[in-house]
Amino acid sequence: LIDRVFDEFDAGSRDQVDLSQLTSGLSILCDAPMVDKLDFAFSLFDFDGDGLVSFGELVEYMSSIFAVLFSIYEKQMDKS
């Protein structure tokens, strides 16, 4: 099971998961309320700790989310 979870988070199939992929994957899979997911993501992607998420920080977060979602979708399509 852990191999499958790792593969889902490893959007680039590089046999490694970076912080962005890990947090994005967890935020998608987590069963927590949306506000908790957002608080978690915000705290992780406010890299400079200024209490704000800059455009660049948001782009990195959204890119990670879409990479994980695309990977999951692509794998589901391969099964069809």
Short mmCIF file of C-alpha atoms in Angstrom, two decimals:
data_model
loop_
_atom_site.label_atom_id
_atom_site.label_comp_id
_atom_site.label_asym_id
_atom_site.label_seq_id
_atom_site.Cartn_x
_atom_site.Cartn_y
_atom_site.Cartn_z
CA LEU A 1 0.00 0.00 0.00
CA ILE A 2 2.77 2.45 0.88
CA ASP A 3 4.34 1.87 -2.55
CA ARG A 4 1.11 2.91 -4.23
CA VAL A 5 0.79 6.02 -2.05
CA PHE A 6 4.41 6.93 -2.82
CA ASP A 7 3.82 6.45 -6.54
CA GLU A 8 0.80 8.78 -6.41
CA PHE A 9 2.84 11.49 -4.69
CA ASP A 10 5.82 11.05 -7.05
CA ALA A 11 4.19 13.00 -9.85
CA GLY A 12 7.38 13.21 -11.91
CA SER A 13 8.19 9.49 -11.54
CA ARG A 14 11.65 10.40 -10.24
CA ASP A 15 11.59 7.89 -7.36
CA GLN A 16 11.59 10.76 -4.90
CA VAL A 17 8.95 12.99 -3.36
CA ASP A 18 9.71 16.59 -2.51
CA LEU A 19 7.96 18.65 0.15
CA SER A 20 5.55 20.19 -2.36
CA GLN A 21 4.44 16.81 -3.68
CA LEU A 22 4.09 15.35 -0.20
CA THR A 23 2.03 18.19 1.20
CA SER A 24 -0.09 18.43 -1.93
CA GLY A 25 -0.81 14.73 -1.88
CA LEU A 26 -1.65 14.76 1.80
CA SER A 27 -3.94 17.75 1.40
CA ILE A 28 -5.84 15.95 -1.36
CA LEU A 29 -6.12 12.65 0.48
CA CYS A 30 -6.66 13.98 3.98
CA ASP A 31 -10.16 13.61 5.34
CA ALA A 32 -9.95 16.86 7.32
CA PRO A 33 -12.36 19.76 6.82
CA MET A 34 -11.43 22.08 3.96
CA VAL A 35 -10.53 24.96 6.31
CA ASP A 36 -8.01 22.72 8.09
CA LYS A 37 -6.51 21.64 4.77
CA LEU A 38 -6.17 25.28 3.73
CA ASP A 39 -4.58 26.28 7.05
CA PHE A 40 -2.13 23.41 6.70
CA ALA A 41 -1.25 24.26 3.11
CA PHE A 42 -0.96 27.96 3.93
CA SER A 43 1.45 27.33 6.77
CA LEU A 44 3.62 25.12 4.57
CA PHE A 45 3.71 27.36 1.51
CA ASP A 46 4.26 30.67 3.27
CA PHE A 47 7.95 30.02 2.75
CA ASP A 48 9.19 33.37 3.99
CA GLY A 49 6.90 33.33 7.04
CA ASP A 50 5.46 36.78 6.40
CA GLY A 51 1.86 35.64 6.97
CA LEU A 52 1.08 35.96 3.27
CA VAL A 53 1.31 33.59 0.33
CA SER A 54 2.99 35.39 -2.56
CA PHE A 55 2.17 34.75 -6.19
CA GLY A 56 5.28 32.60 -6.56
CA GLU A 57 4.42 30.58 -3.45
CA LEU A 58 0.87 30.07 -4.73
CA VAL A 59 2.14 28.98 -8.14
CA GLU A 60 4.40 26.39 -6.51
CA TYR A 61 1.53 25.06 -4.40
CA MET A 62 -0.97 24.91 -7.27
CA SER A 63 1.62 23.31 -9.57
CA SER A 64 2.15 20.60 -6.98
CA ILE A 65 -1.59 20.02 -6.56
CA PHE A 66 -2.14 19.75 -10.30
CA ALA A 67 0.86 17.45 -10.74
CA VAL A 68 -0.51 15.05 -8.12
CA LEU A 69 -4.04 15.21 -9.56
CA PHE A 70 -2.75 14.65 -13.09
CA SER A 71 -0.71 11.67 -11.94
CA ILE A 72 -3.73 10.12 -10.24
CA TYR A 73 -5.93 10.79 -13.28
CA GLU A 74 -3.34 9.40 -15.69
CA LYS A 75 -2.99 6.21 -13.67
CA GLN A 76 -6.76 5.80 -13.52
CA MET A 77 -7.01 6.23 -17.29
CA ASP A 78 -4.30 3.57 -17.79
CA LYS A 79 -6.46 1.13 -15.83
CA SER A 80 -9.48 1.77 -18.09
#
